GROMACS .gro file of N, CA and C in nm:
model
  432
    1UNK      N    1   2.235  -0.811  -1.666
    1UNK     CA    2   2.121  -0.927  -1.615
    1UNK      C    3   2.028  -0.930  -1.809
    2UNK      N    4   1.945  -0.935  -1.841
    2UNK     CA    5   1.943  -0.986  -1.999
    2UNK      C    6   1.778  -0.950  -1.999
    3UNK      N    7   1.744  -1.044  -1.920
    3UNK     CA    8   1.606  -1.138  -1.871
    3UNK      C    9   1.520  -1.073  -1.781
    4UNK      N   10   1.561  -0.885  -1.749
    4UNK     CA   11   1.483  -0.840  -1.659
    4UNK      C   12   1.370  -0.753  -1.714
    5UNK      N   13   1.190  -0.726  -1.754
    5UNK     CA   14   1.174  -0.662  -1.782
    5UNK      C   15   1.227  -0.516  -1.742
    6UNK      N   16   1.151  -0.439  -1.848
    6UNK     CA   17   1.196  -0.309  -1.741
    6UNK      C   18   1.100  -0.181  -1.879
    7UNK      N   19   1.127  -0.063  -1.878
    7UNK     CA   20   1.121  -0.028  -1.770
    7UNK      C   21   1.048  -0.035  -1.625
    8UNK      N   22   1.015   0.024  -1.547
    8UNK     CA   23   0.926   0.060  -1.410
    8UNK      C   24   0.860   0.104  -1.401
    9UNK      N   25   0.754   0.201  -1.473
    9UNK     CA   26   0.703   0.270  -1.485
    9UNK      C   27   0.621   0.310  -1.309
   10UNK      N   28   0.665   0.454  -1.303
   10UNK     CA   29   0.642   0.441  -1.100
   10UNK      C   30   0.461   0.529  -1.162
   11UNK      N   31   0.499   0.674  -1.251
   11UNK     CA   32   0.337   0.703  -1.307
   11UNK      C   33   0.376   0.825  -1.374
   12UNK      N   34   0.262   0.783  -1.488
   12UNK     CA   35   0.330   0.893  -1.565
   12UNK      C   36   0.461   0.811  -1.705
   13UNK      N   37   0.523   0.955  -1.687
   13UNK     CA   38   0.623   0.899  -1.795
   13UNK      C   39   0.768   0.898  -1.670
   14UNK      N   40   0.777   0.925  -1.552
   14UNK     CA   41   0.882   0.867  -1.481
   14UNK      C   42   0.868   0.754  -1.409
   15UNK      N   43   0.996   0.709  -1.448
   15UNK     CA   44   1.057   0.529  -1.458
   15UNK      C   45   1.187   0.546  -1.332
   16UNK      N   46   1.168   0.409  -1.295
   16UNK     CA   47   1.318   0.381  -1.193
   16UNK      C   48   1.428   0.402  -1.281
   17UNK      N   49   1.557   0.474  -1.211
   17UNK     CA   50   1.614   0.440  -1.276
   17UNK      C   51   1.739   0.348  -1.269
   18UNK      N   52   1.753   0.234  -1.317
   18UNK     CA   53   1.856   0.132  -1.354
   18UNK      C   54   1.979   0.154  -1.244
   19UNK      N   55   2.028   0.282  -1.276
   19UNK     CA   56   2.183   0.335  -1.263
   19UNK      C   57   2.134   0.380  -1.062
   20UNK      N   58   1.997   0.445  -1.035
   20UNK     CA   59   1.972   0.445  -0.886
   20UNK      C   60   1.908   0.321  -0.852
   21UNK      N   61   1.978   0.254  -0.826
   21UNK     CA   62   1.952   0.087  -0.768
   21UNK      C   63   1.992   0.042  -0.732
   22UNK      N   64   1.982   0.010  -0.631
   22UNK     CA   65   2.078  -0.112  -0.525
   22UNK      C   66   2.089  -0.193  -0.546
   23UNK      N   67   2.170  -0.354  -0.540
   23UNK     CA   68   2.168  -0.544  -0.499
   23UNK      C   69   2.222  -0.533  -0.409
   24UNK      N   70   2.105  -0.608  -0.295
   24UNK     CA   71   2.225  -0.664  -0.211
   24UNK      C   72   2.095  -0.841  -0.197
   25UNK      N   73   2.194  -0.928  -0.228
   25UNK     CA   74   2.132  -1.069  -0.243
   25UNK      C   75   2.205  -1.150  -0.102
   26UNK      N   76   2.084  -1.239  -0.062
   26UNK     CA   77   2.075  -1.346   0.115
   26UNK      C   78   2.073  -1.443   0.021
   27UNK      N   79   2.035  -1.534   0.130
   27UNK     CA   80   1.999  -1.657   0.150
   27UNK      C   81   1.878  -1.652   0.209
   28UNK      N   82   1.758  -1.717   0.199
   28UNK     CA   83   1.615  -1.684   0.149
   28UNK      C   84   1.572  -1.757   0.333
   29UNK      N   85   1.475  -1.743   0.378
   29UNK     CA   86   1.505  -1.843   0.491
   29UNK      C   87   1.391  -1.936   0.467
   30UNK      N   88   1.340  -2.019   0.526
   30UNK     CA   89   1.234  -2.112   0.536
   30UNK      C   90   1.292  -2.238   0.481
   31UNK      N   91   1.205  -2.316   0.385
   31UNK     CA   92   1.236  -2.515   0.382
   31UNK      C   93   1.326  -2.466   0.206
   32UNK      N   94   1.385  -2.622   0.192
   32UNK     CA   95   1.441  -2.593   0.024
   32UNK      C   96   1.503  -2.727   0.013
   33UNK      N   97   1.531  -2.814   0.096
   33UNK     CA   98   1.633  -2.895   0.086
   33UNK      C   99   1.777  -2.828   0.047
   34UNK      N  100   1.891  -2.888  -0.032
   34UNK     CA  101   2.037  -2.888  -0.002
   34UNK      C  102   2.060  -2.697  -0.118
   35UNK      N  103   1.977  -2.695  -0.143
   35UNK     CA  104   1.981  -2.593  -0.250
   35UNK      C  105   2.004  -2.461  -0.191
   36UNK      N  106   1.831  -2.441  -0.118
   36UNK     CA  107   1.906  -2.349  -0.048
   36UNK      C  108   2.038  -2.342   0.071
   37UNK      N  109   2.104  -2.379   0.109
   37UNK     CA  110   2.215  -2.372   0.200
   37UNK      C  111   2.346  -2.247   0.082
   38UNK      N  112   2.322  -2.306  -0.026
   38UNK     CA  113   2.411  -2.208  -0.143
   38UNK      C  114   2.416  -2.088  -0.176
   39UNK      N  115   2.224  -2.101  -0.203
   39UNK     CA  116   2.246  -1.970  -0.381
   39UNK      C  117   2.125  -1.889  -0.276
   40UNK      N  118   2.177  -1.765  -0.335
   40UNK     CA  119   2.131  -1.611  -0.239
   40UNK      C  120   2.036  -1.597  -0.328
   41UNK      N  121   1.915  -1.637  -0.281
   41UNK     CA  122   1.816  -1.612  -0.386
   41UNK      C  123   1.685  -1.508  -0.308
   42UNK      N  124   1.720  -1.402  -0.241
   42UNK     CA  125   1.675  -1.353  -0.175
   42UNK      C  126   1.681  -1.218  -0.207
   43UNK      N  127   1.625  -1.112  -0.265
   43UNK     CA  128   1.591  -0.983  -0.312
   43UNK      C  129   1.637  -0.875  -0.232
   44UNK      N  130   1.693  -0.803  -0.185
   44UNK     CA  131   1.668  -0.659  -0.140
   44UNK      C  132   1.718  -0.515  -0.174
   45UNK      N  133   1.627  -0.443  -0.251
   45UNK     CA  134   1.635  -0.358  -0.316
   45UNK      C  135   1.618  -0.235  -0.266
   46UNK      N  136   1.732  -0.202  -0.276
   46UNK     CA  137   1.783  -0.039  -0.161
   46UNK      C  138   1.732   0.087  -0.312
   47UNK      N  139   1.672   0.151  -0.236
   47UNK     CA  140   1.648   0.346  -0.362
   47UNK      C  141   1.666   0.415  -0.247
   48UNK      N  142   1.764   0.535  -0.272
   48UNK     CA  143   1.810   0.638  -0.264
   48UNK      C  144   1.689   0.737  -0.278
   49UNK      N  145   1.629   0.749  -0.216
   49UNK     CA  146   1.476   0.845  -0.241
   49UNK      C  147   1.542   1.024  -0.202
   50UNK      N  148   1.600   1.021  -0.172
   50UNK     CA  149   1.667   1.166  -0.098
   50UNK      C  150   1.771   1.226  -0.185
   51UNK      N  151   1.862   1.119  -0.226
   51UNK     CA  152   1.959   1.148  -0.349
   51UNK      C  153   1.830   1.166  -0.499
   52UNK      N  154   1.812   1.130  -0.554
   52UNK     CA  155   1.754   1.081  -0.678
   52UNK      C  156   1.713   1.154  -0.741
   53UNK      N  157   1.783   1.194  -0.874
   53UNK     CA  158   1.709   1.280  -0.951
   53UNK      C  159   1.583   1.277  -1.040
   54UNK      N  160   1.578   1.136  -0.995
   54UNK     CA  161   1.447   1.103  -1.100
   54UNK      C  162   1.320   1.161  -1.065
   55UNK      N  163   1.278   1.175  -0.941
   55UNK     CA  164   1.156   1.246  -0.955
   55UNK      C  165   1.101   1.380  -0.925
   56UNK      N  166   1.015   1.416  -1.009
   56UNK     CA  167   0.998   1.582  -0.938
   56UNK      C  168   0.981   1.628  -0.822
   57UNK      N  169   1.083   1.745  -0.825
   57UNK     CA  170   1.078   1.763  -0.611
   57UNK      C  171   0.971   1.747  -0.570
   58UNK      N  172   0.835   1.808  -0.582
   58UNK     CA  173   0.672   1.805  -0.526
   58UNK      C  174   0.682   1.633  -0.490
   59UNK      N  175   0.712   1.528  -0.545
   59UNK     CA  176   0.697   1.418  -0.539
   59UNK      C  177   0.768   1.343  -0.486
   60UNK      N  178   0.951   1.419  -0.492
   60UNK     CA  179   1.054   1.356  -0.382
   60UNK      C  180   0.984   1.408  -0.230
   61UNK      N  181   0.924   1.556  -0.214
   61UNK     CA  182   0.913   1.576  -0.109
   61UNK      C  183   0.763   1.489  -0.050
   62UNK      N  184   0.650   1.484  -0.148
   62UNK     CA  185   0.530   1.429  -0.055
   62UNK      C  186   0.633   1.272  -0.047
   63UNK      N  187   0.677   1.183  -0.122
   63UNK     CA  188   0.714   1.093  -0.082
   63UNK      C  189   0.827   1.078   0.046
   64UNK      N  190   0.928   1.104   0.113
   64UNK     CA  191   0.974   1.168   0.218
   64UNK      C  192   0.852   1.189   0.257
   65UNK      N  193   0.747   1.248   0.302
   65UNK     CA  194   0.650   1.222   0.419
   65UNK      C  195   0.567   1.176   0.412
   66UNK      N  196   0.587   1.080   0.381
   66UNK     CA  197   0.427   0.947   0.343
   66UNK      C  198   0.575   0.876   0.350
   67UNK      N  199   0.707   0.806   0.316
   67UNK     CA  200   0.750   0.671   0.326
   67UNK      C  201   0.828   0.686   0.469
   68UNK      N  202   0.838   0.859   0.536
   68UNK     CA  203   0.943   0.863   0.671
   68UNK      C  204   0.958   0.745   0.733
   69UNK      N  205   0.866   0.676   0.789
   69UNK     CA  206   0.896   0.583   0.924
   69UNK      C  207   0.958   0.468   0.834
   70UNK      N  208   0.940   0.466   0.719
   70UNK     CA  209   1.001   0.313   0.626
   70UNK      C  210   1.206   0.383   0.575
   71UNK      N  211   1.214   0.490   0.586
   71UNK     CA  212   1.293   0.523   0.540
   71UNK      C  213   1.429   0.523   0.661
   72UNK      N  214   1.511   0.468   0.622
   72UNK     CA  215   1.681   0.486   0.706
   72UNK      C  216   1.758   0.559   0.616
   73UNK      N  217   1.792   0.684   0.643
   73UNK     CA  218   1.917   0.804   0.618
   73UNK      C  219   1.881   0.830   0.399
   74UNK      N  220   1.672   0.822   0.417
   74UNK     CA  221   1.679   0.821   0.282
   74UNK      C  222   1.690   0.747   0.214
   75UNK      N  223   1.681   0.650   0.234
   75UNK     CA  224   1.727   0.485   0.178
   75UNK      C  225   1.538   0.417   0.212
   76UNK      N  226   1.565   0.401   0.069
   76UNK     CA  227   1.386   0.300   0.109
   76UNK      C  228   1.469   0.148   0.097
   77UNK      N  229   1.394   0.045   0.144
   77UNK     CA  230   1.453  -0.108   0.131
   77UNK      C  231   1.315  -0.165   0.118
   78UNK      N  232   1.326  -0.279  -0.080
   78UNK     CA  233   1.180  -0.334  -0.018
   78UNK      C  234   1.273  -0.473  -0.034
   79UNK      N  235   1.244  -0.593   0.005
   79UNK     CA  236   1.302  -0.732   0.050
   79UNK      C  237   1.177  -0.831  -0.017
   80UNK      N  238   1.228  -0.923  -0.102
   80UNK     CA  239   1.111  -1.022  -0.217
   80UNK      C  240   1.231  -1.169  -0.166
   81UNK      N  241   1.143  -1.231  -0.121
   81UNK     CA  242   1.206  -1.377  -0.097
   81UNK      C  243   1.080  -1.498  -0.119
   82UNK      N  244   0.955  -1.466  -0.141
   82UNK     CA  245   0.872  -1.550  -0.191
   82UNK      C  246   0.892  -1.671  -0.288
   83UNK      N  247   0.967  -1.646  -0.414
   83UNK     CA  248   1.020  -1.755  -0.518
   83UNK      C  249   1.192  -1.842  -0.468
   84UNK      N  250   1.156  -1.931  -0.522
   84UNK     CA  251   1.311  -1.929  -0.518
   84UNK      C  252   1.447  -1.913  -0.598
   85UNK      N  253   1.369  -1.871  -0.784
   85UNK     CA  254   1.475  -1.784  -0.806
   85UNK      C  255   1.484  -1.678  -0.765
   86UNK      N  256   1.624  -1.608  -0.811
   86UNK     CA  257   1.663  -1.485  -0.775
   86UNK      C  258   1.575  -1.367  -0.840
   87UNK      N  259   1.629  -1.415  -0.960
   87UNK     CA  260   1.576  -1.352  -1.100
   87UNK      C  261   1.382  -1.329  -1.069
   88UNK      N  262   1.353  -1.349  -1.047
   88UNK     CA  263   1.184  -1.338  -0.983
   88UNK      C  264   1.155  -1.283  -0.894
   89UNK      N  265   1.244  -1.348  -0.781
   89UNK     CA  266   1.243  -1.199  -0.634
   89UNK      C  267   1.312  -1.112  -0.705
   90UNK      N  268   1.411  -1.066  -0.773
   90UNK     CA  269   1.445  -0.865  -0.848
   90UNK      C  270   1.335  -0.836  -0.883
   91UNK      N  271   1.256  -0.896  -0.936
   91UNK     CA  272   1.137  -0.836  -1.037
   91UNK      C  273   0.990  -0.845  -0.910
   92UNK      N  274   1.055  -0.872  -0.847
   92UNK     CA  275   0.942  -0.862  -0.769
   92UNK      C  276   0.953  -0.773  -0.719
   93UNK      N  277   1.063  -0.764  -0.640
   93UNK     CA  278   1.073  -0.631  -0.534
   93UNK      C  279   1.064  -0.481  -0.685
   94UNK      N  280   1.106  -0.506  -0.754
   94UNK     CA  281   1.103  -0.397  -0.823
   94UNK      C  282   0.958  -0.361  -0.885
   95UNK      N  283   0.858  -0.450  -0.879
   95UNK     CA  284   0.700  -0.438  -0.931
   95UNK      C  285   0.688  -0.411  -0.741
   96UNK      N  286   0.725  -0.425  -0.640
   96UNK     CA  287   0.712  -0.357  -0.487
   96UNK      C  288   0.766  -0.193  -0.534
   97UNK      N  289   0.871  -0.200  -0.486
   97UNK     CA  290   0.901  -0.050  -0.485
   97UNK      C  291   0.836   0.033  -0.579
   98UNK      N  292   0.839  -0.022  -0.736
   98UNK     CA  293   0.698   0.140  -0.760
   98UNK      C  294   0.604   0.133  -0.764
   99UNK      N  295   0.529   0.009  -0.742
   99UNK     CA  296   0.374   0.021  -0.658
   99UNK      C  297   0.423   0.121  -0.538
  100UNK      N  298   0.479   0.093  -0.436
  100UNK     CA  299   0.545   0.175  -0.330
  100UNK      C  300   0.555   0.331  -0.322
  101UNK      N  301   0.631   0.340  -0.435
  101UNK     CA  302   0.649   0.508  -0.522
  101UNK      C  303   0.525   0.588  -0.556
  102UNK      N  304   0.507   0.447  -0.625
  102UNK     CA  305   0.358   0.545  -0.711
  102UNK      C  306   0.227   0.567  -0.609
  103UNK      N  307   0.214   0.455  -0.474
  103UNK     CA  308   0.120   0.525  -0.392
  103UNK      C  309   0.178   0.679  -0.324
  104UNK      N  310   0.345   0.632  -0.331
  104UNK     CA  311   0.386   0.757  -0.221
  104UNK      C  312   0.383   0.933  -0.310
  105UNK      N  313   0.362   0.906  -0.387
  105UNK     CA  314   0.420   0.999  -0.433
  105UNK      C  315   0.293   1.033  -0.533
  106UNK      N  316   0.099   0.963  -0.493
  106UNK     CA  317  -0.010   1.054  -0.552
  106UNK      C  318   0.017   1.115  -0.450
  107UNK      N  319  -0.119   1.216  -0.603
  107UNK     CA  320  -0.171   1.393  -0.518
  107UNK      C  321  -0.204   1.325  -0.362
  108UNK      N  322  -0.238   1.423  -0.323
  108UNK     CA  323  -0.381   1.419  -0.142
  108UNK      C  324  -0.470   1.388  -0.266
  109UNK      N  325  -0.570   1.353  -0.185
  109UNK     CA  326  -0.746   1.316  -0.232
  109UNK      C  327  -0.800   1.448  -0.214
  110UNK      N  328  -0.902   1.471  -0.247
  110UNK     CA  329  -0.976   1.618  -0.301
  110UNK      C  330  -1.039   1.594  -0.138
  111UNK      N  331  -1.040   1.682  -0.054
  111UNK     CA  332  -1.074   1.759   0.045
  111UNK      C  333  -1.268   1.722   0.086
  112UNK      N  334  -1.298   1.659   0.149
  112UNK     CA  335  -1.450   1.593   0.109
  112UNK      C  336  -1.495   1.727   0.218
  113UNK      N  337  -1.605   1.778   0.075
  113UNK     CA  338  -1.713   1.875   0.177
  113UNK      C  339  -1.865   1.815   0.256
  114UNK      N  340  -1.802   1.866   0.316
  114UNK     CA  341  -2.001   1.842   0.424
  114UNK      C  342  -2.120   1.925   0.349
  115UNK      N  343  -2.151   1.779   0.339
  115UNK     CA  344  -2.324   1.801   0.299
  115UNK      C  345  -2.422   1.786   0.449
  116UNK      N  346  -2.528   1.924   0.477
  116UNK     CA  347  -2.618   1.874   0.508
  116UNK      C  348  -2.710   1.721   0.502
  117UNK      N  349  -2.799   1.645   0.581
  117UNK     CA  350  -2.837   1.540   0.571
  117UNK      C  351  -3.010   1.610   0.551
  118UNK      N  352  -3.030   1.588   0.467
  118UNK     CA  353  -3.161   1.630   0.415
  118UNK      C  354  -3.270   1.574   0.512
  119UNK      N  355  -3.396   1.674   0.521
  119UNK     CA  356  -3.452   1.664   0.670
  119UNK      C  357  -3.543   1.546   0.581
  120UNK      N  358  -3.629   1.483   0.546
  120UNK     CA  359  -3.678   1.394   0.496
  120UNK      C  360  -3.639   1.242   0.542
  121UNK      N  361  -3.486   1.244   0.501
  121UNK     CA  362  -3.417   1.140   0.520
  121UNK      C  363  -3.411   1.111   0.654
  122UNK      N  364  -3.404   1.186   0.713
  122UNK     CA  365  -3.395   1.236   0.881
  122UNK      C  366  -3.500   1.185   0.942
  123UNK      N  367  -3.599   1.253   0.909
  123UNK     CA  368  -3.766   1.192   0.932
  123UNK      C  369  -3.734   1.031   0.911
  124UNK      N  370  -3.713   0.974   0.814
  124UNK     CA  371  -3.754   0.867   0.818
  124UNK      C  372  -3.699   0.763   0.885
  125UNK      N  373  -3.541   0.795   0.874
  125UNK     CA  374  -3.470   0.715   0.997
  125UNK      C  375  -3.544   0.754   1.153
  126UNK      N  376  -3.601   0.833   1.145
  126UNK     CA  377  -3.649   0.858   1.323
  126UNK      C  378  -3.731   0.705   1.304
  127UNK      N  379  -3.860   0.788   1.229
  127UNK     CA  380  -3.958   0.696   1.180
  127UNK      C  381  -3.954   0.567   1.211
  128UNK      N  382  -3.847   0.519   1.132
  128UNK     CA  383  -3.810   0.368   1.137
  128UNK      C  384  -3.757   0.315   1.274
  129UNK      N  385  -3.701   0.370   1.274
  129UNK     CA  386  -3.637   0.336   1.457
  129UNK      C  387  -3.722   0.281   1.544
  130UNK      N  388  -3.863   0.390   1.569
  130UNK     CA  389  -4.006   0.406   1.631
  130UNK      C  390  -4.063   0.282   1.590
  131UNK      N  391  -4.060   0.269   1.505
  131UNK     CA  392  -4.135   0.151   1.496
  131UNK      C  393  -4.057  -0.013   1.505
  132UNK      N  394  -3.915   0.009   1.494
  132UNK     CA  395  -3.808  -0.137   1.522
  132UNK      C  396  -3.855  -0.081   1.731
  133UNK      N  397  -3.908   0.010   1.765
  133UNK     CA  398  -3.851   0.002   1.926
  133UNK      C  399  -3.973  -0.060   1.990
  134UNK      N  400  -4.037  -0.006   1.880
  134UNK     CA  401  -4.229  -0.088   1.902
  134UNK      C  402  -4.240  -0.225   1.903
  135UNK      N  403  -4.186  -0.278   1.823
  135UNK     CA  404  -4.204  -0.379   1.748
  135UNK      C  405  -4.131  -0.507   1.889
  136UNK      N  406  -3.980  -0.432   1.906
  136UNK     CA  407  -3.909  -0.489   2.050
  136UNK      C  408  -3.965  -0.503   2.187
  137UNK      N  409  -4.053  -0.378   2.200
  137UNK     CA  410  -4.094  -0.331   2.342
  137UNK      C  411  -4.250  -0.440   2.308
  138UNK      N  412  -4.323  -0.449   2.175
  138UNK     CA  413  -4.409  -0.588   2.185
  138UNK      C  414  -4.412  -0.701   2.229
  139UNK      N  415  -4.206  -0.775   2.205
  139UNK     CA  416  -4.226  -0.920   2.254
  139UNK      C  417  -4.165  -0.883   2.385
  140UNK      N  418  -4.168  -0.836   2.527
  140UNK     CA  419  -4.175  -0.860   2.633
  140UNK      C  420  -4.221  -0.935   2.690
  141UNK      N  421  -4.285  -1.032   2.826
  141UNK     CA  422  -4.357  -1.104   2.840
  141UNK      C  423  -4.434  -1.038   2.917
  142UNK      N  424  -4.493  -0.949   2.906
  142UNK     CA  425  -4.574  -0.873   3.040
  142UNK      C  426  -4.725  -0.911   3.029
  143UNK      N  427  -4.735  -0.893   2.791
  143UNK     CA  428  -4.896  -0.919   2.844
  143UNK      C  429  -4.893  -1.121   2.823
  144UNK      N  430  -4.840  -1.125   2.865
  144UNK     CA  431  -4.862  -1.293   2.865
  144UNK      C  432  -4.997  -1.330   2.934
   0.00000   0.00000   0.00000
């Protein structure tokens, strides 16, 4: 193709291998005039996550687990049809796949350590709550 920028970095030095990407093209839906019925501008990018050698095993296992609902036989599919040009849709699909894999292979967040609420903060909250209740109680029409 030649016009496609690359390589698409997932994270660190890990990139999407061009040889493991499979493309399918079809006609985009929506308005577009006479040209739309003859051009296959919608791009579908298929990446075999289960069989890839590009990702470290830990990342691959993490991605397979997190993307399980999206996978069909270990293959993740990304579609792009926003642009009228096939090239721009291809670029969009590559960017989406790279960001999807980066998110899916990210390490899990650190576990939150539970902390005790300081007594002063709790007391102040209860004091403010009582004052607010007193203000609202003073609004009733009993003493008019």
